Amino acid sequence: MTKKDNIKIISNWNELPLSKFLEIGDIDREMNPVEQQTAIISILTGIPEDDLMNLPINEYTRLSKKIQFLYKQPNPVPSCPERITINYHRYEVAKEIRKWTTAQYIDYQAYAQDTSLNNIPQLLTVALIPVGHKYNDGYDLDEVKDDVLHLDVMTVVNMSAFFLRLLENWLRAILISSSLTERRMRRTMNSRGRKNSRRSSTKDGDGQHR
């Protein structure tokens, strides 16, 4: 059995790969609390559950305390790097939505309909573009999706928050712009209407005078 001093466990959001986070999310919620806790510790240590059962109780207790971060929501800081390397693959991050292709925007909207945790990797494939490529051109989106699973949860949360805020601001700007355009059009139409009305009145007045 692994010695106590050699048992390493992921103990914060910055160390937790998205893939393991999704594994935790798939744990059977029908299990009792101790079984769920053991399953989580197994995922975070890589030690089989049966082996964990053979640990001294004080060591099991130590490990169980390390997983308490999972019961506190991470505090996202909307941020996103210009480039990121995952599994030796270099990606450019498409941070400017106004430069997205129509296909990117449509895919993002489609993926965003699925709010399940398992859909997060798919969602981020829209923003992570292999260096030297255009979106979904000359590379495999599934490979990008697999790379996203290796990102730590905190990076994923921060990037997701960044794009959600960016998208909200972008849509708000479009709505404001559309509203202003509509108002200008109304003012122009009203102005033209008033001018035509004055012209019509002038003609009528001229006719009566004659």
mmCIF file of C-alpha atoms in Angstrom:
data_model
loop_
_atom_site.group_PDB
_atom_site.id
_atom_site.type_symbol
_atom_site.label_atom_id
_atom_site.label_comp_id
_atom_site.label_asym_id
_atom_site.label_seq_id
_atom_site.Cartn_x
_atom_site.Cartn_y
_atom_site.Cartn_z
ATOM 1 C CA MET A 1 0.000 0.000 0.000
ATOM 2 C CA THR A 2 1.126 3.541 -0.746
ATOM 3 C CA LYS A 3 2.809 5.165 2.195
ATOM 4 C CA LYS A 4 1.085 8.092 3.840
ATOM 5 C CA ASP A 5 3.765 10.596 2.890
ATOM 6 C CA ASN A 6 3.477 9.609 -0.770
ATOM 7 C CA ILE A 7 -0.279 10.045 -1.083
ATOM 8 C CA LYS A 8 -0.871 13.194 -3.078
ATOM 9 C CA ILE A 9 -4.310 14.619 -3.560
ATOM 10 C CA ILE A 10 -5.660 17.490 -5.635
ATOM 11 C CA SER A 11 -6.724 20.061 -3.077
ATOM 12 C CA ASN A 12 -7.797 23.200 -4.953
ATOM 13 C CA TRP A 13 -9.553 24.361 -8.117
ATOM 14 C CA ASN A 14 -6.292 25.413 -9.780
ATOM 15 C CA GLU A 15 -4.967 21.847 -9.653
ATOM 16 C CA LEU A 16 -8.186 20.104 -10.675
ATOM 17 C CA PRO A 17 -8.352 19.120 -14.367
ATOM 18 C CA LEU A 18 -11.737 19.592 -15.966
ATOM 19 C CA SER A 19 -11.816 15.887 -16.850
ATOM 20 C CA LYS A 20 -11.640 14.876 -13.172
ATOM 21 C CA PHE A 21 -14.207 17.512 -12.249
ATOM 22 C CA LEU A 22 -16.613 15.962 -14.754
ATOM 23 C CA GLU A 23 -15.868 12.519 -13.304
ATOM 24 C CA ILE A 24 -16.868 13.801 -9.894
ATOM 25 C CA GLY A 25 -20.057 15.170 -11.396
ATOM 26 C CA ASP A 26 -20.917 11.683 -12.658
ATOM 27 C CA ILE A 27 -20.704 10.062 -9.212
ATOM 28 C CA ASP A 28 -23.914 8.287 -8.272
ATOM 29 C CA ARG A 29 -25.823 10.594 -5.923
ATOM 30 C CA GLU A 30 -27.776 7.633 -4.603
ATOM 31 C CA MET A 31 -24.677 6.432 -2.725
ATOM 32 C CA ASN A 32 -24.400 7.303 0.938
ATOM 33 C CA PRO A 33 -22.188 10.293 1.913
ATOM 34 C CA VAL A 34 -19.202 8.153 2.920
ATOM 35 C CA GLU A 35 -19.296 6.223 -0.354
ATOM 36 C CA GLN A 36 -19.510 9.469 -2.322
ATOM 37 C CA GLN A 37 -16.604 10.929 -0.371
ATOM 38 C CA THR A 38 -14.515 7.826 -0.982
ATOM 39 C CA ALA A 39 -15.287 7.967 -4.709
ATOM 40 C CA ILE A 40 -14.178 11.614 -4.797
ATOM 41 C CA ILE A 41 -10.941 10.895 -2.932
ATOM 42 C CA SER A 42 -10.269 8.044 -5.349
ATOM 43 C CA ILE A 43 -10.628 10.389 -8.323
ATOM 44 C CA LEU A 44 -8.448 13.075 -6.761
ATOM 45 C CA THR A 45 -5.688 10.699 -5.654
ATOM 46 C CA GLY A 46 -5.831 8.071 -8.387
ATOM 47 C CA ILE A 47 -6.005 5.381 -5.691
ATOM 48 C CA PRO A 48 -8.648 2.636 -6.093
ATOM 49 C CA GLU A 49 -11.515 2.811 -3.613
ATOM 50 C CA ASP A 50 -10.729 -0.657 -2.196
ATOM 51 C CA ASP A 51 -7.198 0.486 -1.342
ATOM 52 C CA LEU A 52 -8.542 3.608 0.338
ATOM 53 C CA MET A 53 -10.611 1.395 2.598
ATOM 54 C CA ASN A 54 -7.388 -0.169 3.902
ATOM 55 C CA LEU A 55 -5.897 3.181 4.939
ATOM 56 C CA PRO A 56 -5.536 4.074 8.643
ATOM 57 C CA ILE A 57 -8.559 6.139 9.663
ATOM 58 C CA ASN A 58 -6.436 9.189 10.525
ATOM 59 C CA GLU A 59 -4.968 9.204 6.998
ATOM 60 C CA TYR A 60 -8.409 8.827 5.431
ATOM 61 C CA THR A 61 -9.582 11.740 7.570
ATOM 62 C CA ARG A 62 -6.637 13.846 6.400
ATOM 63 C CA LEU A 63 -7.499 13.188 2.773
ATOM 64 C CA SER A 64 -11.194 13.895 3.336
ATOM 65 C CA LYS A 65 -10.335 17.342 4.679
ATOM 66 C CA LYS A 66 -8.404 18.098 1.488
ATOM 67 C CA ILE A 67 -11.529 17.799 -0.660
ATOM 68 C CA GLN A 68 -13.510 20.466 1.188
ATOM 69 C CA PHE A 69 -12.712 22.998 -1.537
ATOM 70 C CA LEU A 70 -15.232 21.179 -3.728
ATOM 71 C CA TYR A 71 -18.036 22.408 -1.485
ATOM 72 C CA LYS A 72 -17.133 26.051 -2.052
ATOM 73 C CA GLN A 73 -17.877 27.699 -5.353
ATOM 74 C CA PRO A 74 -14.834 29.054 -7.198
ATOM 75 C CA ASN A 75 -14.707 32.824 -7.506
ATOM 76 C CA PRO A 76 -14.308 33.534 -11.223
ATOM 77 C CA VAL A 77 -12.210 36.424 -12.444
ATOM 78 C CA PRO A 78 -13.313 37.024 -16.038
ATOM 79 C CA SER A 79 -10.005 36.745 -17.844
ATOM 80 C CA CYS A 80 -8.561 35.125 -20.907
ATOM 81 C CA PRO A 81 -5.024 34.788 -22.301
ATOM 82 C CA GLU A 82 -4.145 35.746 -25.847
ATOM 83 C CA ARG A 83 -2.614 32.306 -26.391
ATOM 84 C CA ILE A 84 -2.593 29.093 -24.431
ATOM 85 C CA THR A 85 -0.679 25.802 -24.706
ATOM 86 C CA ILE A 86 -2.418 22.546 -23.796
ATOM 87 C CA ASN A 87 -0.741 19.166 -24.220
ATOM 88 C CA TYR A 88 1.976 20.829 -26.328
ATOM 89 C CA HIS A 89 -0.692 22.197 -28.672
ATOM 90 C CA ARG A 90 -0.679 25.974 -29.108
ATOM 91 C CA TYR A 91 -3.966 27.816 -29.381
ATOM 92 C CA GLU A 92 -4.956 31.359 -30.128
ATOM 93 C CA VAL A 93 -7.921 32.527 -28.090
ATOM 94 C CA ALA A 94 -10.576 34.273 -30.178
ATOM 95 C CA LYS A 95 -11.273 37.009 -27.647
ATOM 96 C CA GLU A 96 -12.942 39.517 -29.977
ATOM 97 C CA ILE A 97 -16.425 38.306 -30.792
ATOM 98 C CA ARG A 98 -16.839 40.957 -33.504
ATOM 99 C CA LYS A 99 -14.088 39.125 -35.412
ATOM 100 C CA TRP A 100 -15.779 35.730 -35.144
ATOM 101 C CA THR A 101 -17.098 34.110 -38.277
ATOM 102 C CA THR A 102 -20.820 33.558 -38.597
ATOM 103 C CA ALA A 103 -20.188 29.829 -38.161
ATOM 104 C CA GLN A 104 -18.434 30.453 -34.830
ATOM 105 C CA TYR A 105 -21.286 32.538 -33.510
ATOM 106 C CA ILE A 106 -23.934 30.045 -34.643
ATOM 107 C CA ASP A 107 -21.994 27.135 -33.094
ATOM 108 C CA TYR A 108 -21.559 29.048 -29.828
ATOM 109 C CA GLN A 109 -25.284 29.769 -29.641
ATOM 110 C CA ALA A 110 -26.079 26.122 -30.395
ATOM 111 C CA TYR A 111 -23.656 24.755 -27.788
ATOM 112 C CA ALA A 112 -24.832 27.278 -25.193
ATOM 113 C CA GLN A 113 -28.312 25.730 -25.286
ATOM 114 C CA ASP A 114 -26.911 22.733 -23.412
ATOM 115 C CA THR A 115 -26.133 23.929 -19.885
ATOM 116 C CA SER A 116 -24.773 20.601 -18.634
ATOM 117 C CA LEU A 117 -21.214 20.457 -17.284
ATOM 118 C CA ASN A 118 -20.254 17.894 -19.910
ATOM 119 C CA ASN A 119 -20.874 20.483 -22.626
ATOM 120 C CA ILE A 120 -18.216 22.943 -21.370
ATOM 121 C CA PRO A 121 -15.391 21.466 -23.510
ATOM 122 C CA GLN A 122 -17.570 21.715 -26.622
ATOM 123 C CA LEU A 123 -18.415 25.330 -25.823
ATOM 124 C CA LEU A 124 -14.774 26.364 -25.514
ATOM 125 C CA THR A 125 -13.811 24.789 -28.847
ATOM 126 C CA VAL A 126 -15.430 27.836 -30.435
ATOM 127 C CA ALA A 127 -12.841 30.166 -28.873
ATOM 128 C CA LEU A 128 -9.703 28.002 -28.986
ATOM 129 C CA ILE A 129 -8.203 28.032 -32.461
ATOM 130 C CA PRO A 130 -4.972 26.129 -33.245
ATOM 131 C CA VAL A 131 -2.215 28.587 -34.187
ATOM 132 C CA GLY A 132 -2.086 29.054 -37.961
ATOM 133 C CA HIS A 133 -5.683 27.985 -38.571
ATOM 134 C CA LYS A 134 -9.079 29.567 -39.024
ATOM 135 C CA TYR A 135 -12.080 28.308 -37.083
ATOM 136 C CA ASN A 136 -12.925 24.682 -37.917
ATOM 137 C CA ASP A 137 -10.624 24.706 -40.931
ATOM 138 C CA GLY A 138 -7.843 22.134 -41.282
ATOM 139 C CA TYR A 139 -8.016 20.652 -37.782
ATOM 140 C CA ASP A 140 -10.190 18.329 -35.702
ATOM 141 C CA LEU A 141 -12.601 19.996 -33.259
ATOM 142 C CA ASP A 142 -12.743 16.776 -31.231
ATOM 143 C CA GLU A 143 -8.997 17.032 -30.585
ATOM 144 C CA VAL A 144 -9.500 20.564 -29.266
ATOM 145 C CA LYS A 145 -12.318 19.272 -27.095
ATOM 146 C CA ASP A 146 -10.025 16.597 -25.655
ATOM 147 C CA ASP A 147 -7.378 19.230 -24.897
ATOM 148 C CA VAL A 148 -9.902 21.387 -23.049
ATOM 149 C CA LEU A 149 -10.456 18.476 -20.660
ATOM 150 C CA HIS A 150 -6.853 18.909 -19.483
ATOM 151 C CA LEU A 151 -7.344 22.540 -18.493
ATOM 152 C CA ASP A 152 -7.704 23.221 -14.779
ATOM 153 C CA VAL A 153 -11.181 24.153 -13.586
ATOM 154 C CA MET A 154 -10.197 27.666 -12.518
ATOM 155 C CA THR A 155 -8.900 28.515 -15.996
ATOM 156 C CA VAL A 156 -12.070 27.113 -17.545
ATOM 157 C CA VAL A 157 -14.295 29.058 -15.147
ATOM 158 C CA ASN A 158 -12.411 32.302 -15.772
ATOM 159 C CA MET A 159 -12.506 31.864 -19.552
ATOM 160 C CA SER A 160 -16.202 30.965 -19.493
ATOM 161 C CA ALA A 161 -16.988 34.018 -17.358
ATOM 162 C CA PHE A 162 -14.944 36.174 -19.736
ATOM 163 C CA PHE A 163 -16.806 35.045 -22.833
ATOM 164 C CA LEU A 164 -20.217 35.197 -21.170
ATOM 165 C CA ARG A 165 -19.579 38.789 -20.096
ATOM 166 C CA LEU A 166 -18.100 39.657 -23.486
ATOM 167 C CA LEU A 167 -21.070 38.148 -25.295
ATOM 168 C CA GLU A 168 -23.528 39.968 -23.033
ATOM 169 C CA ASN A 169 -21.765 43.293 -23.623
ATOM 170 C CA TRP A 170 -21.576 42.647 -27.359
ATOM 171 C CA LEU A 171 -25.276 41.810 -27.593
ATOM 172 C CA ARG A 172 -26.139 44.812 -25.434
ATOM 173 C CA ALA A 173 -24.115 47.052 -27.742
ATOM 174 C CA ILE A 174 -25.918 45.655 -30.769
ATOM 175 C CA LEU A 175 -29.316 46.195 -29.144
ATOM 176 C CA ILE A 176 -28.411 49.766 -28.185
ATOM 177 C CA SER A 177 -27.099 50.436 -31.679
ATOM 178 C CA SER A 178 -30.262 48.973 -33.216
ATOM 179 C CA SER A 179 -32.415 51.054 -30.900
ATOM 180 C CA LEU A 180 -30.530 54.235 -31.796
ATOM 181 C CA THR A 181 -30.788 53.430 -35.497
ATOM 182 C CA GLU A 182 -34.522 52.865 -35.132
ATOM 183 C CA ARG A 183 -34.917 56.189 -33.330
ATOM 184 C CA ARG A 184 -32.951 57.998 -36.033
ATOM 185 C CA MET A 185 -35.114 56.404 -38.702
ATOM 186 C CA ARG A 186 -38.261 57.446 -36.861
ATOM 187 C CA ARG A 187 -36.990 61.011 -36.497
ATOM 188 C CA THR A 188 -36.067 61.092 -40.188
ATOM 189 C CA MET A 189 -39.466 59.737 -41.204
ATOM 190 C CA ASN A 190 -41.257 62.187 -38.889
ATOM 191 C CA SER A 191 -39.161 65.041 -40.232
ATOM 192 C CA ARG A 192 -39.966 64.077 -43.810
ATOM 193 C CA GLY A 193 -43.621 63.751 -42.880
ATOM 194 C CA ARG A 194 -43.684 67.238 -41.408
ATOM 195 C CA LYS A 195 -41.915 68.676 -44.474
ATOM 196 C CA ASN A 196 -44.391 66.974 -46.832
ATOM 197 C CA SER A 197 -47.258 68.226 -44.701
ATOM 198 C CA ARG A 198 -45.960 71.802 -44.873
ATOM 199 C CA ARG A 199 -45.503 71.535 -48.633
ATOM 200 C CA SER A 200 -49.032 70.235 -48.997
ATOM 201 C CA SER A 201 -50.396 73.069 -46.832
ATOM 202 C CA THR A 202 -48.480 75.640 -48.867
ATOM 203 C CA LYS A 203 -49.886 74.310 -52.128
ATOM 204 C CA ASP A 204 -53.414 74.304 -50.708
ATOM 205 C CA GLY A 205 -52.932 77.818 -49.432
ATOM 206 C CA ASP A 206 -51.687 78.995 -52.818
ATOM 207 C CA GLY A 207 -54.691 77.453 -54.480
ATOM 208 C CA GLN A 208 -57.137 79.220 -52.173
ATOM 209 C CA HIS A 209 -55.369 82.550 -52.610
ATOM 210 C CA ARG A 210 -55.722 82.325 -56.320
#
